[in-house]
CSV table of C-alpha atoms in Angstrom, one decimal:
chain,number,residue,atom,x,y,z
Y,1,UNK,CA,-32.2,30.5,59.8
Y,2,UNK,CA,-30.3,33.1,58.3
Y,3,UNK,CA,-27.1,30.8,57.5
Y,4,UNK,CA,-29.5,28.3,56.0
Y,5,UNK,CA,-30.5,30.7,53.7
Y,6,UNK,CA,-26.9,32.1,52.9
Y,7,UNK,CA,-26.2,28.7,51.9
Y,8,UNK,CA,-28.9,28.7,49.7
Y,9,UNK,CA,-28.0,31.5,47.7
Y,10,UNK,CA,-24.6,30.1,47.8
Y,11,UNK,CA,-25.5,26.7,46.5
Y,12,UNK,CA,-28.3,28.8,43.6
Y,13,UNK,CA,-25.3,30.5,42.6
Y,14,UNK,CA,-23.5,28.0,42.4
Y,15,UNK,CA,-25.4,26.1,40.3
Y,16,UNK,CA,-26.4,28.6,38.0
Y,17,UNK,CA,-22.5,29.3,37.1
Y,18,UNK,CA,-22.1,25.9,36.6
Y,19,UNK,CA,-25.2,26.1,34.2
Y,20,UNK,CA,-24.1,29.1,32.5
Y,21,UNK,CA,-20.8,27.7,31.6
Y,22,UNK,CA,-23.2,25.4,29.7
Y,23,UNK,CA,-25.5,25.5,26.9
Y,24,UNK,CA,-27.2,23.2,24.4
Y,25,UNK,CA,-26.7,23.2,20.8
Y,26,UNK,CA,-29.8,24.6,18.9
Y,27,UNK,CA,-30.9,24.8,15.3
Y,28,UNK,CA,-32.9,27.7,14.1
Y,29,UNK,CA,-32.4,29.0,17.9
Y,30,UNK,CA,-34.4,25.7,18.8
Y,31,UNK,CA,-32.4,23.2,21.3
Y,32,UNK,CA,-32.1,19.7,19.5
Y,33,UNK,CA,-32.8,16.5,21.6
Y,34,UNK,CA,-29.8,14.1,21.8
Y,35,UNK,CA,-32.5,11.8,20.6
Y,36,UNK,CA,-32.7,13.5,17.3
Y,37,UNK,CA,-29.2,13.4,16.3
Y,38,UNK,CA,-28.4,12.4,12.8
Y,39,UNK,CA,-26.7,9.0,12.4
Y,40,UNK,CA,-23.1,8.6,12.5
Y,41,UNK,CA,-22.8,6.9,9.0
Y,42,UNK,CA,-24.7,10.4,7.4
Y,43,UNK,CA,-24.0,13.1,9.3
Y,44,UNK,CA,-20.4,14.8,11.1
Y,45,UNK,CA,-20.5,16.2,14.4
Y,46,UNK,CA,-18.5,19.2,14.3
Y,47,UNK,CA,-16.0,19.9,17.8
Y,48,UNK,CA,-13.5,21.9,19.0
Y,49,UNK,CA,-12.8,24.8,21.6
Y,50,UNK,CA,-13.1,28.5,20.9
Y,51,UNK,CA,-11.6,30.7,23.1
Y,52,UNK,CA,-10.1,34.6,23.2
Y,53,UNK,CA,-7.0,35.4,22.9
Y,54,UNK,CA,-5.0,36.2,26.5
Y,55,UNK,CA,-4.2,39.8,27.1
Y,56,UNK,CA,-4.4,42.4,29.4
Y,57,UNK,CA,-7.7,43.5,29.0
Y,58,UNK,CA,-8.9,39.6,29.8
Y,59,UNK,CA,-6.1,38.4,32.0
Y,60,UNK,CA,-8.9,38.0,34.8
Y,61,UNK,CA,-11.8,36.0,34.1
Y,62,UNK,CA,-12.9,33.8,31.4
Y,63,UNK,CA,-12.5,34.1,27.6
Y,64,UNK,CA,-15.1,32.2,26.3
Y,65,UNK,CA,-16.7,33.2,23.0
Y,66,UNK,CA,-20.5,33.0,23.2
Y,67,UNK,CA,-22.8,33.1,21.1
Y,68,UNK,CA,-21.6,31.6,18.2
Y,69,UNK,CA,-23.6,30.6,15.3
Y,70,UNK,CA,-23.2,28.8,11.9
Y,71,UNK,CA,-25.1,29.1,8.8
Y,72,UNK,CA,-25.0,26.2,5.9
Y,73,UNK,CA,-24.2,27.9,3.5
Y,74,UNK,CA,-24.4,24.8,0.1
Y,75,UNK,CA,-27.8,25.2,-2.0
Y,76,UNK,CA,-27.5,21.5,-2.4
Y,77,UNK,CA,-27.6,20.4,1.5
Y,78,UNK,CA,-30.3,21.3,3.6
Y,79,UNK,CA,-30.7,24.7,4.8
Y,80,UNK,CA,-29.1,25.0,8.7
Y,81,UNK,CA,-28.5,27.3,11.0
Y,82,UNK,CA,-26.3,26.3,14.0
Y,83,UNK,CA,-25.9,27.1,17.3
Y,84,UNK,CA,-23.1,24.8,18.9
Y,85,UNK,CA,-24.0,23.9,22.5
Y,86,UNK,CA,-20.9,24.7,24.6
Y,87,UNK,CA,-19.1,22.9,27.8
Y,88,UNK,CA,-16.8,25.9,28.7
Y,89,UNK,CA,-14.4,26.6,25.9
Y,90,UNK,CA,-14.7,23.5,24.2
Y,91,UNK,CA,-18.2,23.8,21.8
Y,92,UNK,CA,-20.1,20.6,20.0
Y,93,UNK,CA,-22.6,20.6,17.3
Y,94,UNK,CA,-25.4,18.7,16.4
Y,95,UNK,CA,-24.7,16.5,13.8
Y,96,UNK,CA,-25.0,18.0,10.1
Y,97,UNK,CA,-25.3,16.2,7.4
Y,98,UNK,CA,-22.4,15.4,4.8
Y,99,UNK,CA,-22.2,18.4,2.3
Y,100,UNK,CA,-22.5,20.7,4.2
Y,101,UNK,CA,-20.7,24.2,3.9
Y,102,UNK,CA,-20.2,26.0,7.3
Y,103,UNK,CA,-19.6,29.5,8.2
Y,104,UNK,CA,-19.9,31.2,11.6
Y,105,UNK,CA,-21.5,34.0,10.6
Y,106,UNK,CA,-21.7,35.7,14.3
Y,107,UNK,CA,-20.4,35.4,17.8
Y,108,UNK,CA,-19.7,37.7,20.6
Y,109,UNK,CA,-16.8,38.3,23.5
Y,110,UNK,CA,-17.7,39.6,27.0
Y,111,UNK,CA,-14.5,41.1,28.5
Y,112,UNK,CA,-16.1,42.5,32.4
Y,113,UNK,CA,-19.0,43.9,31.5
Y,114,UNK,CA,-18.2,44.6,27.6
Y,115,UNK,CA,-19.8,42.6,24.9
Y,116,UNK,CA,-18.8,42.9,21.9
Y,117,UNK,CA,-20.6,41.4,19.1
Y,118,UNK,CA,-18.9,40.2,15.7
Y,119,UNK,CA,-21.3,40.2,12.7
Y,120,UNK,CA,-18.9,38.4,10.3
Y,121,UNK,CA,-21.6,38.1,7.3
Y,122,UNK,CA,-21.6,34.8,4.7
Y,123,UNK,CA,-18.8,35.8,2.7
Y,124,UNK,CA,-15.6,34.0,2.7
Y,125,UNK,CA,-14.1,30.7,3.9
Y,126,UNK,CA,-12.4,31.2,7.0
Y,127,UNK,CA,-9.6,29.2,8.9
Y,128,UNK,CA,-13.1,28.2,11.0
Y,129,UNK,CA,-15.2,27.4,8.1
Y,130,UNK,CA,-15.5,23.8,7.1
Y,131,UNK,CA,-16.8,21.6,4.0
Y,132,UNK,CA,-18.2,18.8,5.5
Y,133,UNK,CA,-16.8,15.9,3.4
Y,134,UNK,CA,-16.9,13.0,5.2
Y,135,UNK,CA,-19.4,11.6,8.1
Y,136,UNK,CA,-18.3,11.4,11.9
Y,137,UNK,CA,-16.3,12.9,14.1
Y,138,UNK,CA,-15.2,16.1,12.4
Y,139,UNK,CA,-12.4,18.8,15.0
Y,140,UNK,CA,-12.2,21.9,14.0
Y,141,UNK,CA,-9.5,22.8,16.0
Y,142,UNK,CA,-8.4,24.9,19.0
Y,143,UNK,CA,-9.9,28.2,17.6
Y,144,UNK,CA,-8.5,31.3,19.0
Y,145,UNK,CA,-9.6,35.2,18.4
Y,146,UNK,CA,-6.6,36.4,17.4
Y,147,UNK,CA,-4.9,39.0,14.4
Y,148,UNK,CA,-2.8,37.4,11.5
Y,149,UNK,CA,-1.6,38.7,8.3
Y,150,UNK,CA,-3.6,37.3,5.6
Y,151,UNK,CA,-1.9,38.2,1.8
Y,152,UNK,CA,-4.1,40.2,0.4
Y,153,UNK,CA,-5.3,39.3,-3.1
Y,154,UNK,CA,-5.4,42.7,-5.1
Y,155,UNK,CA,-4.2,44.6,-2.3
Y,156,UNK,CA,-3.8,48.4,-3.9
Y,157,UNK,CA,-0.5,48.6,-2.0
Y,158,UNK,CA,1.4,46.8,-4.3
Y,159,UNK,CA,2.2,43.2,-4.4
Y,160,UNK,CA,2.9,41.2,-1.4
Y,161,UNK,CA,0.6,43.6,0.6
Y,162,UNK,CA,-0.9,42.2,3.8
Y,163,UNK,CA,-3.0,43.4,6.1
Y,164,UNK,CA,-4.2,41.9,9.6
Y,165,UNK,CA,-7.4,39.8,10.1
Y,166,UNK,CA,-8.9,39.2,13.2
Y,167,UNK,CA,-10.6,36.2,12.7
Y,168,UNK,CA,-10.8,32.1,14.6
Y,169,UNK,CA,-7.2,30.5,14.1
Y,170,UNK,CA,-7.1,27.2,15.4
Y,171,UNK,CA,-4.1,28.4,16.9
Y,172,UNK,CA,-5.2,27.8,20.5
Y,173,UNK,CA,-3.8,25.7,23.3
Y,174,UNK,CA,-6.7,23.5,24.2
Y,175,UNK,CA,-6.2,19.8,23.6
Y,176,UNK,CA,-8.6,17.6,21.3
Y,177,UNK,CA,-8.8,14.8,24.2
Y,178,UNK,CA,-9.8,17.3,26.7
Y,179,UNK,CA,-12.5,18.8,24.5
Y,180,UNK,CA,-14.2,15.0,23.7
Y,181,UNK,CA,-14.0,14.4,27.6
Y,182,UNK,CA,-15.9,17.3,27.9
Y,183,UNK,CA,-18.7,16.4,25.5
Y,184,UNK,CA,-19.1,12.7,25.9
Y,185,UNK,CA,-21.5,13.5,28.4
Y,186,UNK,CA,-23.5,15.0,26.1
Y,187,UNK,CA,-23.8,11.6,23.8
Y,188,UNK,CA,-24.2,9.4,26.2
Y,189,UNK,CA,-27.0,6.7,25.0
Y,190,UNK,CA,-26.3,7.9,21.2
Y,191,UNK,CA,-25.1,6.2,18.0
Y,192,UNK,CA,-21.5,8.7,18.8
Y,193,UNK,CA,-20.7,7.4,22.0
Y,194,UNK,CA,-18.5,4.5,21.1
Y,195,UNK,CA,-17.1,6.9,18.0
Y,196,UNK,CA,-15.4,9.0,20.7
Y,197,UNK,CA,-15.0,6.5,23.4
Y,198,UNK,CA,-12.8,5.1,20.4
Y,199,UNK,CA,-11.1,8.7,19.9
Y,200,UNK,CA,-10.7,9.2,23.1
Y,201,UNK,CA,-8.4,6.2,23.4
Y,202,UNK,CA,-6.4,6.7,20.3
Y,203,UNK,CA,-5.8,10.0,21.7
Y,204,UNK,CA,-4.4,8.5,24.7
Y,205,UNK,CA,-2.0,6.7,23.3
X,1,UNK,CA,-10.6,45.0,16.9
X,2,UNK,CA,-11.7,48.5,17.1
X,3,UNK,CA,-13.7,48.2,13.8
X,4,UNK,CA,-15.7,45.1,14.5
X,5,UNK,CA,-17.5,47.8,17.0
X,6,UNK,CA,-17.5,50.4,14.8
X,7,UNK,CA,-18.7,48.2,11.6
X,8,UNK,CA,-21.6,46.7,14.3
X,9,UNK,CA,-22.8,50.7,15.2
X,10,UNK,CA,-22.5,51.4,11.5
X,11,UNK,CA,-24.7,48.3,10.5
X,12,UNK,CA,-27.2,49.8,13.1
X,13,UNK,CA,-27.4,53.4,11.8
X,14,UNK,CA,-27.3,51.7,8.2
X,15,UNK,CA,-30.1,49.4,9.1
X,16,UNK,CA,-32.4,52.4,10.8
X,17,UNK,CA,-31.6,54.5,7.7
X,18,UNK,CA,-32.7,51.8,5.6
X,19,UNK,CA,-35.5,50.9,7.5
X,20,UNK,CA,-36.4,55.1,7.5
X,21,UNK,CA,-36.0,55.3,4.1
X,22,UNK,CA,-38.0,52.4,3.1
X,23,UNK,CA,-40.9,53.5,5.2
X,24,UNK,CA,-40.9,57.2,3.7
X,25,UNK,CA,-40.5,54.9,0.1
X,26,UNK,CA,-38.9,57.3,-2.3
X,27,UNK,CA,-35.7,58.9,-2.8
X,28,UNK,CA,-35.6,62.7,-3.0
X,29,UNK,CA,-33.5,65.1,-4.4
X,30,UNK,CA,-30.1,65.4,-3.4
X,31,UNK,CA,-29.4,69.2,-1.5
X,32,UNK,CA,-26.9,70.8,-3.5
X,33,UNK,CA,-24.2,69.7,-0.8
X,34,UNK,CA,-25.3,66.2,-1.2
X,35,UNK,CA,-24.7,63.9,-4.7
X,36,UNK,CA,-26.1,60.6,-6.0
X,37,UNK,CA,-24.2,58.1,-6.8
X,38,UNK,CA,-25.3,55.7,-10.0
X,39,UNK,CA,-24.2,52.2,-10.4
X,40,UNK,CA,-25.9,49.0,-11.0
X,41,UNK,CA,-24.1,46.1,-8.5
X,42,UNK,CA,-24.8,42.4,-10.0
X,43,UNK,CA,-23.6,39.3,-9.4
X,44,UNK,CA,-23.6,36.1,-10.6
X,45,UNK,CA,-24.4,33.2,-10.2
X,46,UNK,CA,-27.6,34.6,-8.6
X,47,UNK,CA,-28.8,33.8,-5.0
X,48,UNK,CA,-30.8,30.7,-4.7
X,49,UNK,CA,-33.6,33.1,-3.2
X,50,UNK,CA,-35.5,29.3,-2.2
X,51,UNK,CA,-32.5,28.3,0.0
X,52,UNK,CA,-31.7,31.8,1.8
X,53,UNK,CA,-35.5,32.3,2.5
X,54,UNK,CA,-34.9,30.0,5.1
X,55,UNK,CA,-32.7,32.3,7.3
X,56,UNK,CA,-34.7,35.5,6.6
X,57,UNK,CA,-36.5,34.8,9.7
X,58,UNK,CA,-33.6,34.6,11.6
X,59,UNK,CA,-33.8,37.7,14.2
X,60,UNK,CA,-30.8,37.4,16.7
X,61,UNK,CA,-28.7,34.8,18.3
X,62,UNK,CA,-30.6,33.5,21.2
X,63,UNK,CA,-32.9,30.5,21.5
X,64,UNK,CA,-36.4,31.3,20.1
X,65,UNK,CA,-35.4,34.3,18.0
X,66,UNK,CA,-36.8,33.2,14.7
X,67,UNK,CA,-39.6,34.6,12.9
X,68,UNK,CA,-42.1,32.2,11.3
X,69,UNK,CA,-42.2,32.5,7.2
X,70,UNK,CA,-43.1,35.5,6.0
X,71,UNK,CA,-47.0,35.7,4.9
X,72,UNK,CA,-47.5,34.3,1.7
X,73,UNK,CA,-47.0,36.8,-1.2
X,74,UNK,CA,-44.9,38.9,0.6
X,75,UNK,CA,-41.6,39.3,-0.6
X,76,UNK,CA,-38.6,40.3,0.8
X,77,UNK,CA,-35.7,41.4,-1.6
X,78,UNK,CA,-32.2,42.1,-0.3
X,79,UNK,CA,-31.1,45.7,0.4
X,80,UNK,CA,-27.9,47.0,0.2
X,81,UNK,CA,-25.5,49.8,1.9
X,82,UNK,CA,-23.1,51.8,0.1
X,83,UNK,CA,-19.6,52.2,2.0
X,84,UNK,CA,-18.4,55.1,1.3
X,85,UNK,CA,-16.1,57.6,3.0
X,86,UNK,CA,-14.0,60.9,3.0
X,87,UNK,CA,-10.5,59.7,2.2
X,88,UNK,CA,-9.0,62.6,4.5
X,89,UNK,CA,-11.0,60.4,7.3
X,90,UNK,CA,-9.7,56.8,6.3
X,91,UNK,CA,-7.8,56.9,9.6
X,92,UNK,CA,-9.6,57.7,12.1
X,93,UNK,CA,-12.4,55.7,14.0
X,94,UNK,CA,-15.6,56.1,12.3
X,95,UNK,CA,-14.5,56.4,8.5
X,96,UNK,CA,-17.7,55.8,6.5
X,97,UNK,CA,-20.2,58.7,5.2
X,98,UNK,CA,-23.4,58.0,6.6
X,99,UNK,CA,-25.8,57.6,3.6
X,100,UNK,CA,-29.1,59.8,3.5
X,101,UNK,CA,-30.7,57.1,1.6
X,102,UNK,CA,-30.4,53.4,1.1
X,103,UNK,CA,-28.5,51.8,-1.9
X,104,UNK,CA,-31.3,49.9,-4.1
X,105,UNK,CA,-31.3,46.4,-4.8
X,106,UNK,CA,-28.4,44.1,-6.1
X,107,UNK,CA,-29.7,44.1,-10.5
X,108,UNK,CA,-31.2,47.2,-10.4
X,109,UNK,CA,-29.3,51.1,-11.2
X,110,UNK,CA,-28.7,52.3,-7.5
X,111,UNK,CA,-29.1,55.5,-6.6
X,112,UNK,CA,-26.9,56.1,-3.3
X,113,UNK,CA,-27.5,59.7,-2.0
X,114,UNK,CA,-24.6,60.9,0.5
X,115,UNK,CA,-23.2,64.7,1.8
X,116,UNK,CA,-20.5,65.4,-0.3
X,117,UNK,CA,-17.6,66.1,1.9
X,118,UNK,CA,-15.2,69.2,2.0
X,119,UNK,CA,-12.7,68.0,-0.4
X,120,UNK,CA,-15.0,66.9,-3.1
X,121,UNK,CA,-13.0,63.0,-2.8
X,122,UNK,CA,-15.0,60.2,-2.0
X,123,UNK,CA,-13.4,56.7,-1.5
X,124,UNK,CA,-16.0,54.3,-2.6
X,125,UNK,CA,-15.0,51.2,-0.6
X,126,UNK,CA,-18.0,48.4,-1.5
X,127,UNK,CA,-21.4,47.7,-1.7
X,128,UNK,CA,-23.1,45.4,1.2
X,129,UNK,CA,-25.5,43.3,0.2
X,130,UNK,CA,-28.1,42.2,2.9
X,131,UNK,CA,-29.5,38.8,1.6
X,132,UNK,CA,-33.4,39.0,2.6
X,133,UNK,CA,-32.5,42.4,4.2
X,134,UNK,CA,-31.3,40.5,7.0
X,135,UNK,CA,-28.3,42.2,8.9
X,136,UNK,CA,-26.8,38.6,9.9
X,137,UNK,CA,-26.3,37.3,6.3
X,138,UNK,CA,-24.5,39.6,4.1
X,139,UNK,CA,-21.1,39.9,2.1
X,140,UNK,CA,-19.8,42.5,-0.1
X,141,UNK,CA,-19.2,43.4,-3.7
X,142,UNK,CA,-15.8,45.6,-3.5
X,143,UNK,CA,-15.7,48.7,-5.8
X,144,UNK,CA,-12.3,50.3,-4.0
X,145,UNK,CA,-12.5,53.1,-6.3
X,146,UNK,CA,-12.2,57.2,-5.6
X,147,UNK,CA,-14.0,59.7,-7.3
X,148,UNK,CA,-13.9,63.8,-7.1
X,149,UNK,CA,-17.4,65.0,-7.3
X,150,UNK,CA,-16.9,67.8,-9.9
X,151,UNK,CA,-18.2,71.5,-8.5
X,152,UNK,CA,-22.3,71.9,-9.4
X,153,UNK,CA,-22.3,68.4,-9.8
X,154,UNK,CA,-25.3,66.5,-8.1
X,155,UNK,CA,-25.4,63.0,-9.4
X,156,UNK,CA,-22.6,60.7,-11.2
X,157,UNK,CA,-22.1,57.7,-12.7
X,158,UNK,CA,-19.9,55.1,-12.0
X,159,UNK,CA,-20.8,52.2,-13.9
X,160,UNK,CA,-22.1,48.2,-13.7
X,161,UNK,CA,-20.4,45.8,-11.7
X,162,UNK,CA,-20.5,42.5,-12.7
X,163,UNK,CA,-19.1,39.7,-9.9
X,164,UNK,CA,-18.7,36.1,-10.4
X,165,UNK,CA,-18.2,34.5,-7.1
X,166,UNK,CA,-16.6,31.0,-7.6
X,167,UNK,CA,-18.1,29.2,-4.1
X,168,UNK,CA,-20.7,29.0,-2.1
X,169,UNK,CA,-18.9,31.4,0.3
X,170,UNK,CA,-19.5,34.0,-2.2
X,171,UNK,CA,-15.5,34.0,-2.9
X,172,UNK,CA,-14.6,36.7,-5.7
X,173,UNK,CA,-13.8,34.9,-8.8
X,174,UNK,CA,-13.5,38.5,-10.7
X,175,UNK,CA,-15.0,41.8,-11.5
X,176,UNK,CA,-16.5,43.1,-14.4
X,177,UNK,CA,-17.1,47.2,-15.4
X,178,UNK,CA,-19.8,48.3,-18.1
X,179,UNK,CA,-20.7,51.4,-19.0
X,180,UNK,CA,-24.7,51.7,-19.1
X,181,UNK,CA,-24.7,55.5,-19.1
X,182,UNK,CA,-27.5,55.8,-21.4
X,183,UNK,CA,-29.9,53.7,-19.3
X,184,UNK,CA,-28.3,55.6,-16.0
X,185,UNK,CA,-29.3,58.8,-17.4
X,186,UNK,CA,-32.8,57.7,-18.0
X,187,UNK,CA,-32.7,56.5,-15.0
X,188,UNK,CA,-32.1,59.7,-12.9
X,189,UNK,CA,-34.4,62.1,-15.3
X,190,UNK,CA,-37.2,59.4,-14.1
X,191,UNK,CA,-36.5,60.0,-10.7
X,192,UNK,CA,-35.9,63.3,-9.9
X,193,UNK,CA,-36.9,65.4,-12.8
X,194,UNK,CA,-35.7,66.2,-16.5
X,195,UNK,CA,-33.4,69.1,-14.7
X,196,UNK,CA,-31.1,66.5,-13.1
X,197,UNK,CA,-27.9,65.7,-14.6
X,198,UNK,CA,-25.9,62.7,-14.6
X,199,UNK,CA,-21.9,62.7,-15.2
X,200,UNK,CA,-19.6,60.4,-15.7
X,201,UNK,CA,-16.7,60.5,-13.0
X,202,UNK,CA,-13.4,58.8,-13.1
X,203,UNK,CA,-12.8,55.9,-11.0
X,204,UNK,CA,-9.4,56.5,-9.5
X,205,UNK,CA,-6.9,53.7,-7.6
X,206,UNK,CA,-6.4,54.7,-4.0
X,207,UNK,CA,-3.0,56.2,-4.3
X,208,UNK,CA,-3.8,58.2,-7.6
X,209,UNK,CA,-3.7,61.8,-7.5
């Protein structure tokens, strides 16, 4: 009896890590049905991977970044706010509509048992942030948390002054094709499945 | 690294003072080891209040944590925090003055009370503005300016700031200064008494002596 119910709690455990290495996109904290997805021809779906940088303090463990959430930020497109859903490092949106002005306006880090949470507030277009100009498939990149000098505009110090930003760089070392074979699952049965079946094979290449 | 933590507990205390402050309404009159600072912060082009109401609700980053619409009639206007800090302290971990009162609203003269520090020098770094008072959505109108609070001195005047953004990311297009002393003054004799006197101070560069 009791081995049965060690492998129980192995197999619960198991199951939940798989889970929590998962989570569904939401907007306005609400999870979104693949079967409410906006159309291909209208809307973008917004991928990538976001991960920490490596260093000593996260040299064992995962670097995910969790948590992260956009906000629409164009008075002219409907009002959004965006949760990606996540497949490890590699994070998906539901689709937004074209016109749309992103900005992630918070996400946090869990290094052990630290958590640290980055308000990052509406101002300013980052190396993350995207206009949404055209429909379809839309990669952000391979975003990583790292520090870069950024030249500051009216930077007292004199000209040429820079300082270091922490902030997403898609800088990272995840590969597009392995990010869309990560999330095709999550289309399956949709209007985007053939778009990146079809990416998917031009990658390939 | 280290400030994204220290801006986050910062936001916190600023939040609870704000919060404090609103409840007890009023501002009262600064100790004679504290000063009011005087500025009107404005922007333009001006928030499209319609659009932003719909992430006033938004309460934290897990699924469900939304508010439903605020009650009709009531209005929520955005708040703002003043960063400000002792110059001497720029370095070290937790840089900012914590204010003893909260810093108006963006369009209105703002009355930002803090403890004067030892030196008399306060590095004004930039006004937050919390859209919907909502700690998630802000950005911030940079002043970058130090002042020496003159000795007997309880309240100065720094000026209006005018920004144009030039985006919907709230980019900084430019800055404008105006001098609405006159009005200021008013201002602070309606508020704390006929015996309170306001001052112009100079704005100096970081750097300047």
């Amino acid at each position: 009896m009791k081995s049965i119910r060690k492998v129980a709690v192995a197999c619960a455990t198991i199951a939940l890590a798989a889970i929590s290495c998962q989570t569904g996109p939401l907007v306005y904290n609400k999870p979104v049905s693949s079967r409410e997805y906006g159309d291909p021809s209208t809307s973008a779906l917004v991928y990538g991977s976001a991960c920490q940088a490596k260093n000593a303090l996260n040299a064992i463990g995962t670097r995910t970044i969790d948590r992260m959430e956009m906000v629409q930020l164009n008075p002219r497109q409907k009002p959004m706010i965006i949760a990606p859903g996540t497949v490890k490092y590699s994070f998906y949106t539901a689709p937004v509509p074209v016109g749309s002005s992103l900005k992630i306006f918070y996400f946090e880090t869990n290094v052990g048992r630290v958590t640290t949470m980055y308000y990052r507030g509406i101002q300013g277009k980052g190396p993350a942030d995207i206009r949404v100009e055209k429909p379809g498939l839309v990669y952000l990149g391979s975003l990583e948390f790292v520090g870069k000098d950024r030249a500051q505009k009216d930077a007292d110090d004199g000209p040429g002054a820079t300082k270091v930003v922490f902030d997403l760089y898609p800088v990272g070392a995840q590969k597009e094709i392995d990010v869309l074979r990560d999330i095709l699952p999550k289309f399956k049965r949709t209007a985007w499945e053939p778009l990146i079946v079809a990416r998917i094979k031009e990658l390939e290449k | 690294m280290k400030n994204a933590r220290i801006h986050v507990a910062f936001c916190c205390l600023v939040i609870l003072c704000l919060a404090r402050a609103a409840a007890e309404g009023k501002i009262t009159k600064p100790r004679s080891s504290e000063v009011v600072i005087v500025a009107r912060m404005q922007f333009t082009p001006a928030l499209d209040r319609d659009f932003f109401s719909h992430y006033a609700g938004f309460l934290a980053p897990y699924p469900g944590a939304f508010a439903e619409k605020t009650k009709k009639g009531e209005t929520t206007s955005d708040t703002m925090a003043l960063y400000a800090r002792d110059p001497k302290e720029a370095a070290s971990d937790i840089p900012y003055l914590t204010p003893t009162s909260p810093f108006g609203r963006p369009g209105d003269i703002s009355l930002g009370k803090m403890v004067i520090p030892k030196d008399r020098r306060i590095q004004i770094d930039y006004a937050r503005v919390y859209v919907f008072g909502n700690e998630y959505f802000y950005f911030d109108l940079p002043i970058g300016r130090t002042i020496v609070v003159p000795e007997g001195v309880n309240y100065v005047y720094l000026g209006t700031f005018t920004y144009t953004f030039e985006n919907e990311y709230f980019t900084i297009a430019g800055v404008g200064l105006t001098d609405e002393f006159d009005a200021a003054k008013t201002h602070v004799a309606e508020t704390f008494g006929e015996g309170a006197q306001l001052v112009r101070v100079n704005l100096r560069k970081p750097g300047d002596r």
